[in-house]
Structures are given as structure tokens and as C-alpha cells.
Coordinates of C-alpha atoms in Angstrom, one line a residue:
M1 CA 0.0 0.0 0.0
Q2 CA 1.2 3.5 -0.7
S3 CA 0.5 7.0 0.6
N4 CA 0.6 10.3 -1.1
R5 CA 2.6 11.7 1.8
N6 CA 5.5 10.7 4.0
Y7 CA 3.8 11.8 7.3
H8 CA 3.2 8.2 8.5
K9 CA 6.9 7.8 9.2
K10 CA 6.7 10.1 12.2
K11 CA 7.0 8.3 15.6
P12 CA 5.0 9.2 18.7
V13 CA 6.9 10.6 21.7
G14 CA 6.1 11.2 25.3
D15 CA 3.2 9.6 27.2
N16 CA 1.3 6.4 26.7
G17 CA -0.4 7.8 23.6
L18 CA -4.0 8.5 24.7
G19 CA -3.5 12.3 24.6
A20 CA -2.1 12.2 21.1
D21 CA -4.7 9.7 20.0
R22 CA -7.5 11.8 21.4
A23 CA -6.2 14.9 19.7
L24 CA -6.0 13.0 16.4
Y25 CA -9.6 11.7 16.9
N26 CA -10.8 15.2 17.6
A27 CA -9.3 16.5 14.4
L28 CA -10.8 13.7 12.4
R29 CA -14.2 14.1 14.0
M30 CA -14.2 17.7 12.9
V31 CA -13.6 16.7 9.3
F32 CA -15.8 13.6 9.0
I33 CA -18.7 14.4 11.3
E34 CA -18.7 18.2 11.6
G35 CA -17.7 18.9 8.0
S36 CA -14.7 21.1 8.8
Y37 CA -11.9 21.8 6.4
C38 CA -8.7 19.9 7.2
A39 CA -6.3 22.8 8.1
P40 CA -8.5 24.5 10.7
A41 CA -9.5 21.1 12.1
I42 CA -5.9 20.0 12.9
T43 CA -5.0 23.5 14.1
K44 CA -7.9 23.5 16.6
A45 CA -7.2 20.0 17.8
L46 CA -3.6 20.8 18.5
K47 CA -4.4 24.0 20.4
G48 CA -6.3 21.8 22.9
F49 CA -3.3 19.4 23.2
R50 CA -0.5 20.8 25.2
N51 CA 2.2 18.2 24.6
E52 CA 3.9 20.0 21.8
R53 CA 6.5 17.3 21.3
Q54 CA 3.7 15.1 20.0
H55 CA 2.2 17.6 17.6
P56 CA 4.3 16.4 14.6
F57 CA 3.0 12.8 15.2
V58 CA -0.6 13.9 15.4
T59 CA -0.3 16.1 12.3
S60 CA 1.4 13.3 10.4
A61 CA -1.2 10.7 11.3
F62 CA -4.0 13.1 10.6
Y63 CA -2.9 13.8 7.0
G64 CA -1.8 10.2 6.6
I65 CA -5.3 9.0 7.4
L66 CA -6.8 11.5 5.0
D67 CA -4.4 10.5 2.3
N68 CA -5.5 6.9 2.7
N69 CA -9.1 7.5 3.5
I70 CA -10.5 5.6 0.5
R71 CA -8.2 2.7 1.2
L72 CA -9.2 2.6 4.9
E73 CA -12.9 2.8 4.1
K74 CA -12.5 -0.1 1.6
M75 CA -10.9 -2.2 4.3
I76 CA -13.6 -1.3 6.8
A77 CA -16.4 -2.3 4.3
S78 CA -14.6 -5.5 3.5
L79 CA -14.1 -6.5 7.2
C80 CA -17.5 -5.5 8.6
E81 CA -20.9 -7.0 7.8
R82 CA -22.2 -3.4 7.6
F83 CA -20.4 -0.1 7.6
P84 CA -20.2 1.2 11.2
D85 CA -21.4 4.5 12.5
K86 CA -19.2 7.6 11.8
N87 CA -17.8 7.7 15.3
T88 CA -16.7 4.0 15.3
A89 CA -15.4 4.4 11.7
I90 CA -13.0 7.2 12.8
V91 CA -11.6 5.0 15.5
L92 CA -11.2 2.1 13.1
K93 CA -9.4 4.3 10.6
I94 CA -6.9 5.4 13.3
G95 CA -6.3 1.8 14.4
M96 CA -5.9 0.5 10.8
Y97 CA -3.6 3.4 9.9
Y98 CA -1.4 2.7 12.9
C99 CA -1.2 -1.0 12.1
N100 CA -0.7 -0.8 8.4
Y101 CA 1.0 2.5 7.7
A102 CA 2.6 4.0 10.8
D103 CA 6.0 3.0 12.2
M104 CA 4.4 1.4 15.2
P105 CA 4.4 -2.3 16.5
S106 CA 1.0 -4.0 15.8
Y107 CA 0.4 -4.8 19.5
A108 CA 0.9 -1.2 20.5
A109 CA -1.3 0.0 17.7
V110 CA -4.1 -2.3 18.7
N111 CA -3.8 -1.5 22.4
R112 CA -3.8 2.3 21.8
T113 CA -6.9 2.0 19.5
V114 CA -8.8 -0.1 22.0
E115 CA -8.1 2.5 24.8
L116 CA -9.2 5.3 22.5
S117 CA -12.4 3.5 21.7
K118 CA -13.3 3.3 25.4
N119 CA -12.5 7.0 25.7
V120 CA -14.8 8.1 22.9
G121 CA -17.7 5.8 23.3
A122 CA -17.0 3.2 20.6
C123 CA -17.4 -0.5 21.2
S124 CA -13.9 -1.6 22.2
G125 CA -14.5 -5.3 21.5
F126 CA -15.7 -4.7 18.0
V127 CA -12.8 -2.3 17.4
N128 CA -10.3 -4.7 18.7
A129 CA -11.5 -7.5 16.5
V130 CA -11.7 -5.5 13.3
V131 CA -8.3 -3.7 13.7
K132 CA -6.5 -7.0 14.3
K133 CA -8.1 -8.5 11.2
S134 CA -6.9 -5.5 9.2
I135 CA -3.2 -6.2 9.8
G136 CA -1.8 -7.0 6.4
F137 CA -5.3 -7.4 4.9
E138 CA -5.7 -7.0 1.2
P139 CA -9.4 -6.5 0.0
T140 CA -10.9 -8.0 -3.1
F141 CA -12.0 -5.7 -5.9
N142 CA -15.0 -5.3 -8.0
G143 CA -13.1 -4.9 -11.3
E144 CA -10.1 -2.8 -12.4
L145 CA -11.6 0.6 -11.6
D146 CA -12.3 -0.4 -8.0
K147 CA -8.7 -1.4 -7.7
F148 CA -7.5 1.8 -9.4
C149 CA -9.5 3.9 -6.9
Y150 CA -8.0 2.0 -4.0
T151 CA -4.4 2.1 -5.3
Y152 CA -4.5 5.9 -5.8
N153 CA -6.9 6.8 -3.0
T154 CA -9.2 8.7 -5.4
P155 CA -13.0 8.7 -5.7
E156 CA -14.5 6.6 -8.5
W157 CA -16.0 9.6 -10.3
L158 CA -12.7 11.4 -10.4
C159 CA -10.8 8.3 -11.5
R160 CA -13.3 7.9 -14.4
Q161 CA -12.9 11.5 -15.5
L162 CA -9.1 11.5 -15.3
I163 CA -8.9 8.3 -17.3
S164 CA -11.3 9.7 -19.9
D165 CA -9.3 13.0 -20.1
Y166 CA -5.7 11.5 -20.1
G167 CA -5.9 7.8 -20.6
E168 CA -5.1 5.3 -17.9
V169 CA -1.3 5.4 -18.1
K170 CA -1.1 9.2 -17.7
A171 CA -3.9 9.3 -15.1
K172 CA -1.8 6.8 -13.0
A173 CA 1.2 9.1 -13.4
I174 CA -0.7 12.2 -12.3
L175 CA -2.2 10.5 -9.2
G176 CA 1.0 8.7 -8.3
A177 CA 3.2 11.8 -8.4
T178 CA 4.8 13.0 -5.2
L179 CA 5.4 16.6 -4.3
P180 CA 7.6 18.2 -1.6
Q181 CA 5.7 18.4 1.7
K182 CA 7.4 21.6 2.9
T183 CA 6.1 25.1 2.4
H184 CA 7.2 27.0 -0.7
I185 CA 8.2 30.6 -0.2
R186 CA 9.6 33.3 -2.5
P187 CA 11.7 36.4 -1.6
V188 CA 9.9 39.8 -1.7
K189 CA 12.5 41.5 -3.9
R190 CA 11.7 45.0 -2.7
F191 CA 12.7 44.0 0.8
I192 CA 15.4 41.3 0.4
P193 CA 17.9 40.6 -2.4
R194 CA 17.7 37.1 -3.7
E195 CA 21.4 36.5 -2.8
K196 CA 20.7 37.3 0.8
F197 CA 17.6 35.1 0.8
K198 CA 19.6 32.2 -0.5
A199 CA 22.4 32.8 2.0
I200 CA 20.0 32.8 4.9
L201 CA 18.3 29.6 3.7
E202 CA 21.5 27.7 2.6
G203 CA 21.0 24.0 2.9
N204 CA 17.3 24.0 2.0
E205 CA 15.8 22.9 -1.3
F206 CA 15.8 25.9 -3.8
T207 CA 13.6 26.3 -6.8
E208 CA 13.7 28.7 -9.7
Y209 CA 11.5 31.1 -7.7
G210 CA 12.2 30.5 -4.1
C211 CA 12.7 27.7 -1.6
Y212 CA 11.0 24.8 0.2
V213 CA 11.1 25.3 4.0
D214 CA 9.7 23.9 7.2
K215 CA 8.0 26.0 9.9
H216 CA 11.1 26.4 12.0
T217 CA 13.2 27.7 9.1
L218 CA 10.7 30.6 8.6
D219 CA 11.9 32.0 11.9
K220 CA 15.2 32.8 10.2
L221 CA 13.5 35.3 8.0
E222 CA 12.0 38.7 8.9
P223 CA 8.3 38.9 8.4
G224 CA 7.5 40.7 5.1
T225 CA 10.7 39.7 3.4
Y226 CA 9.1 36.5 2.0
A227 CA 5.8 35.4 0.7
V228 CA 4.2 31.9 1.0
Q229 CA 3.3 31.0 -2.6
S230 CA 3.1 27.8 -4.6
I231 CA 5.2 27.3 -7.7
S232 CA 2.1 26.8 -9.8
S233 CA 0.7 30.2 -8.7
I234 CA 4.0 31.9 -9.4
R235 CA 4.3 30.3 -12.8
A236 CA 0.7 31.3 -13.6
V237 CA 1.4 35.0 -12.9
N238 CA 4.5 35.0 -15.1
T239 CA 2.4 33.4 -17.8
Y240 CA -0.3 36.1 -17.5
V241 CA 2.1 38.9 -18.2
K242 CA 4.3 37.3 -20.9
G243 CA 5.1 40.0 -23.4
F244 CA 4.2 42.8 -21.0
T245 CA 6.3 45.0 -18.7
K246 CA 3.6 47.5 -17.9
G247 CA -0.1 48.2 -18.3
D248 CA -3.5 48.3 -16.6
V249 CA -4.4 45.0 -15.0
I250 CA -7.6 43.7 -13.3
D251 CA -7.6 40.5 -11.3
L252 CA -11.3 39.6 -11.0
C253 CA -11.2 36.8 -8.4
A254 CA -8.1 38.0 -6.5
A255 CA -8.6 37.0 -2.9
P256 CA -6.5 36.2 -0.9
G257 CA -4.3 38.5 -3.1
G258 CA -1.1 36.4 -3.6
K259 CA -1.1 36.7 -7.4
S260 CA -1.9 40.4 -7.5
V261 CA 0.8 41.2 -4.9
Y262 CA 3.4 39.1 -6.8
L263 CA 2.4 40.8 -10.1
S264 CA 3.2 44.2 -8.6
E265 CA 6.8 43.0 -8.3
L266 CA 7.2 42.0 -11.9
G267 CA 6.8 45.3 -13.7
D268 CA 5.1 48.8 -13.9
Y269 CA 1.5 47.6 -13.6
K270 CA -1.5 49.5 -12.3
I271 CA -3.4 46.6 -10.6
T272 CA -7.0 46.4 -9.5
A273 CA -7.7 43.4 -7.3
C274 CA -11.3 42.5 -6.9
D275 CA -13.5 40.2 -4.8
V276 CA -17.2 40.0 -4.0
Y277 CA -16.8 39.7 -0.2
P278 CA -15.9 42.8 1.8
H279 CA -14.0 40.9 4.5
K280 CA -11.7 39.5 1.8
L281 CA -10.9 43.0 0.6
D282 CA -9.6 43.8 4.1
L283 CA -7.4 40.7 4.0
M284 CA -6.0 41.7 0.7
R285 CA -5.3 45.3 1.8
G286 CA -3.5 43.9 4.9
Y287 CA -1.4 41.5 2.9
A288 CA -0.5 44.1 0.3
K289 CA 0.6 46.5 3.0
K290 CA 2.7 43.9 4.7
L291 CA 4.6 43.2 1.5
G292 CA 4.8 46.8 0.4
A293 CA 2.7 46.2 -2.7
K294 CA 0.8 49.0 -4.5
I295 CA -2.6 47.6 -5.6
D296 CA -6.1 49.0 -5.7
V297 CA -8.6 46.8 -4.0
A298 CA -12.2 46.9 -5.2
L299 CA -15.5 45.3 -4.3
N300 CA -16.9 43.7 -7.5
D301 CA -18.9 40.7 -8.5
A302 CA -17.1 38.9 -11.3
T303 CA -20.3 37.4 -12.6
V304 CA -22.0 40.8 -13.2
K305 CA -20.8 43.3 -15.9
N306 CA -19.4 46.5 -14.4
D307 CA -19.8 49.3 -17.0
A308 CA -17.0 51.2 -15.3
Y309 CA -14.5 48.5 -16.3
V310 CA -15.6 48.0 -20.0
D311 CA -12.6 48.3 -22.4
K312 CA -10.3 49.6 -19.7
F313 CA -7.6 47.0 -19.2
D314 CA -4.5 45.7 -21.0
I315 CA -4.6 42.5 -19.0
V316 CA -7.7 40.9 -17.6
I317 CA -7.2 38.0 -15.2
A318 CA -10.1 35.5 -14.6
D319 CA -8.6 33.0 -12.2
C320 CA -11.9 31.3 -11.6
P321 CA -13.4 29.3 -8.8
C322 CA -12.9 25.6 -9.8
S323 CA -12.9 22.0 -8.5
G324 CA -9.3 22.4 -7.2
T325 CA -8.4 19.0 -8.6
G326 CA -4.9 20.2 -9.4
T327 CA -4.2 20.5 -5.7
L328 CA -5.1 17.0 -4.7
K329 CA -1.5 16.4 -3.5
T330 CA -1.6 19.3 -1.0
K331 CA -5.3 19.7 -0.1
P332 CA -7.0 16.5 0.9
D333 CA -10.3 18.4 1.3
I334 CA -10.8 18.0 -2.5
L335 CA -10.9 14.3 -2.2
L336 CA -13.3 14.4 0.7
N337 CA -15.8 17.1 -0.4
R338 CA -16.0 17.3 -4.2
K339 CA -18.7 15.5 -6.1
P340 CA -19.5 15.1 -9.8
S341 CA -22.4 17.6 -9.8
D342 CA -19.9 20.3 -8.6
I343 CA -18.2 20.3 -12.0
D344 CA -21.4 21.1 -13.8
E345 CA -22.1 24.0 -11.5
L346 CA -18.6 25.3 -11.7
T347 CA -18.4 25.2 -15.5
V348 CA -21.5 27.3 -15.7
L349 CA -19.9 29.8 -13.3
Q350 CA -16.6 29.8 -15.2
K351 CA -18.2 30.5 -18.5
N352 CA -20.2 33.4 -17.0
I353 CA -17.1 35.0 -15.4
L354 CA -15.1 34.6 -18.6
S355 CA -17.8 36.2 -20.7
V356 CA -18.0 39.2 -18.4
A357 CA -14.2 39.4 -18.2
A358 CA -14.0 39.7 -22.0
T359 CA -15.9 43.0 -21.9
Y360 CA -13.1 44.6 -19.8
C361 CA -10.4 43.9 -22.2
K362 CA -9.0 46.7 -24.4
P363 CA -8.6 46.1 -28.1
N364 CA -5.3 44.3 -28.5
G365 CA -5.5 43.5 -24.8
V366 CA -5.0 40.0 -23.3
L367 CA -7.6 38.0 -21.4
C368 CA -6.3 35.3 -19.1
Y369 CA -8.4 32.4 -18.0
S370 CA -7.0 30.1 -15.3
T371 CA -8.0 27.4 -12.9
C372 CA -6.2 25.1 -10.4
S373 CA -8.1 22.2 -11.9
I374 CA -6.7 19.4 -14.2
L375 CA -10.1 18.4 -15.6
C376 CA -10.6 19.2 -19.3
A377 CA -14.2 20.1 -18.7
E378 CA -13.0 23.2 -16.7
N379 CA -10.1 23.9 -18.9
E380 CA -9.8 23.1 -22.6
K381 CA -13.6 22.7 -23.0
I382 CA -14.1 26.2 -21.5
T383 CA -11.5 27.6 -23.9
Q384 CA -13.1 26.0 -26.9
D385 CA -16.6 27.2 -25.9
F386 CA -15.3 30.7 -25.3
L387 CA -13.6 31.0 -28.7
F388 CA -16.7 29.7 -30.4
S389 CA -18.9 32.4 -28.9
H390 CA -16.4 35.3 -28.9
T391 CA -15.1 35.6 -32.4
D392 CA -13.2 38.8 -31.6
F393 CA -10.8 36.9 -29.5
K394 CA -8.1 34.4 -30.6
L395 CA -6.1 32.0 -28.6
I396 CA -2.5 33.1 -27.9
D397 CA -1.4 30.0 -25.9
E398 CA -2.5 27.4 -23.4
T399 CA -0.3 26.2 -20.5
K400 CA -1.1 23.2 -18.4
L401 CA 1.0 22.2 -15.3
L402 CA 0.7 18.7 -14.0
P403 CA 2.3 17.2 -10.8
N404 CA 3.9 14.3 -12.6
T405 CA 5.7 16.5 -15.2
D406 CA 6.1 19.9 -13.6
K407 CA 6.6 18.9 -10.0
C408 CA 4.0 21.3 -8.7
D409 CA 0.2 21.5 -8.2
G410 CA -1.9 21.2 -11.4
F411 CA -2.8 24.5 -13.1
Y412 CA -4.3 25.6 -16.4
I413 CA -3.9 29.0 -18.1
A414 CA -5.3 30.1 -21.5
R415 CA -4.5 33.5 -22.9
F416 CA -6.7 35.2 -25.5
L417 CA -5.9 38.3 -27.6
R418 CA -8.8 40.7 -28.3
E419 CA -8.4 41.5 -32.0
V420 CA -9.2 44.8 -33.6
K421 CA -11.7 44.3 -36.3

């Protein structure tokens, strides 16, 4: 069995484990029962667990279980006559993960899980029997697709779509790719020269734009001298402005502001960063101020034509809401929460935003459409439909980033030139 991450190699330290196991259970309960997003769930659970030496173990096990959730649920379904209640299922996932993925003796894993079950109101006898049966267990599969989903810990609907879009071989490569688990940061060039940035972080893994670091390494840098930004996001911004060094730019779906702030460092651009939610505007203003960026922040609904913006911009950026399937490797929420009907709803929204965005583009201006999706329905198909219905635009280029070939999150960018008739 494989995992998308290396978290499961962390070892527990300290007490007999119940404190760490309960913190892990609390985080998973927030995700699977309360519907919380993963990052705030683990953050909240750790705040209530004072043994900081065990925080790395809890975090690693939390993400390790999420990265193997489909595999664990398949094992539970195979070993139980009927699927247990959600509370018991969480305890079973913890025990099965400890036994089959974590660097922990089986007897210790079983004992810890049984103690946890008593603590959280699950049937300890049932948990004990099922977890023991799971050790080294390999389920039977209902065909190749079922096995594919299990192997790559990906929902059936998404496996079907990726195989349809890319073929089975490439879909396997995409889902089987591994990415660095550390945080990617870039230097803010107005505050720190790249040479000084590299000198401070010597010994870490550098990229063409910045460096991968852990949480403790960030303490070596002064706040404001670096920005947390993924490689795919940085590459997208560089693609948006290819061929430009200045101009009027509007970023229609800008929050939380990372792309607009980075764009301000690349040339002489007058940038308008928009969002539909007032509280997000405050976040963008604060972030821009922290990094010394000059951008105008505006309240605007990207789905509704704003007459004040018509024919006003050299570069129009429509980085649209999407399924986020390009970020599967870094955001397990996508695997847990997305469903097929979401794609239909999102493509309608994307087409609407792109059509409105086209009206803001000056003649000879460039319209940029992008998503952090790797599904053709949200990318190439949107581009084809747009060109069919907007004959005054022509495609300049398409860029698709994939984790297996580009060593970063998946991303798609299409650039269109508004032609003068």
C-alpha cells in the first residue's frame, strides 16, 4: 500500500499515547462528522493538546489517514458486515492506519486503539477484532476501476474522469506523483535581495522562484521579506504577463491576493484586485501593505458586468473558482468534499465569469483564464466554448501544469488576444 505523503513515518513521543490519539480523533471528528476543512481542524485540535512534542506525530497521522481514507474505508467495508457509525469508523481508521502505515508495533497500535475506543464511546470489543483483522489485509476488488481507486486513494467519479481525459497510463502518473511536503516561499524583492535570501536559507531545497522550508526555518527570515506562494501560482502570474512589462491589469477573483501582490513586483503595472466579499478585501489590503505592494482593492462581483470596467484593461485575469483537482496532493479536502455535480455547476460559473471578463479587455489587450483544476471540462472545453462564442478573440497560448511532469500543483492558463476588427 502507498501513501501520497510521508507523514506516516513520524514516531510518537512522550506519554502512553492516549493524549495524542484523542487529539487525532478530535481533528478527524471535525472533518468527518462536523464537516470542517482539514487545516482548521488540525489547528484547533492541536491547540487543545498541550504536549507540543507530540504535535508532529498527530499532524502526520491526521494527514496520513486523510491521504489513505478511501483505502481505509474499503478495508472497513470488507471486514465488517455493515459499515459502522461515523464515530466508530473514525476509531477504526486510526487503528488501521497505525497497524498498516505507521511506524508502530502492531500490538501497541491495537492497544492504543482499544483504549481510544473506550474513551470516545465506541465498542472496544468490536474495534479490537476489526483492527486485528486489518493487519496485512488486502481487500478483493469489483473490477479494475475499483482497484484503481483503492491504489490511488481517489473517488471513482474522479478516476473515471481523469482516465477519460488523459488515458489510464497518464492518469496513474498524475495520481501517483509525489510533491515536496514543505512550504514553498519566495523572496519579496523590494525587501530582500535574492542573494541574501539564498544565503540565509542555505542547505534548503531551492527552486527557480524560491525555496521549500519547514515551519522552524521561517523563523530565520524577517516577516515581510518572504511570501508563501506555490510554484504553480508563481508560474501562472509569469504566464499572464508574458510579453508585457507595464499596463492596466484587473484581477477579478483576486482573494486572498497572492497573485496580485506578486504581479506588482514584476513590472510597472496598475493593478485592480477584486472580490465579491468585503472581509476578503480587508485581508488583501493587509497582505499588500505587509509586503509593500501597491494595488487597488475593489468590491466587485465577477459574474456581473461592471460598466466602469468595460474596455479599460490591457490584461484581464479571470482566475476562476474551480474544483481544485490540481491541488489533490496538497489539499485532501478536495478528495473528501468534491462530487460530480460540482463540476457542472462550476463550469456554468466559469463561462459566466469569462464572458463578463472579456468585456473589460481593451482592443489588443489580453484576457487570461485560469484554474487550479486538471479536468478538461474546466479547462480546454471552457476555452473551446469561449472561442466559439467570442469571435473577436483568438487563442495566444495554453499552459497546463501537472504534478507528474512539472513537480507542482496542477494548473491551467489560457490567454486570448482581443483582436481589432
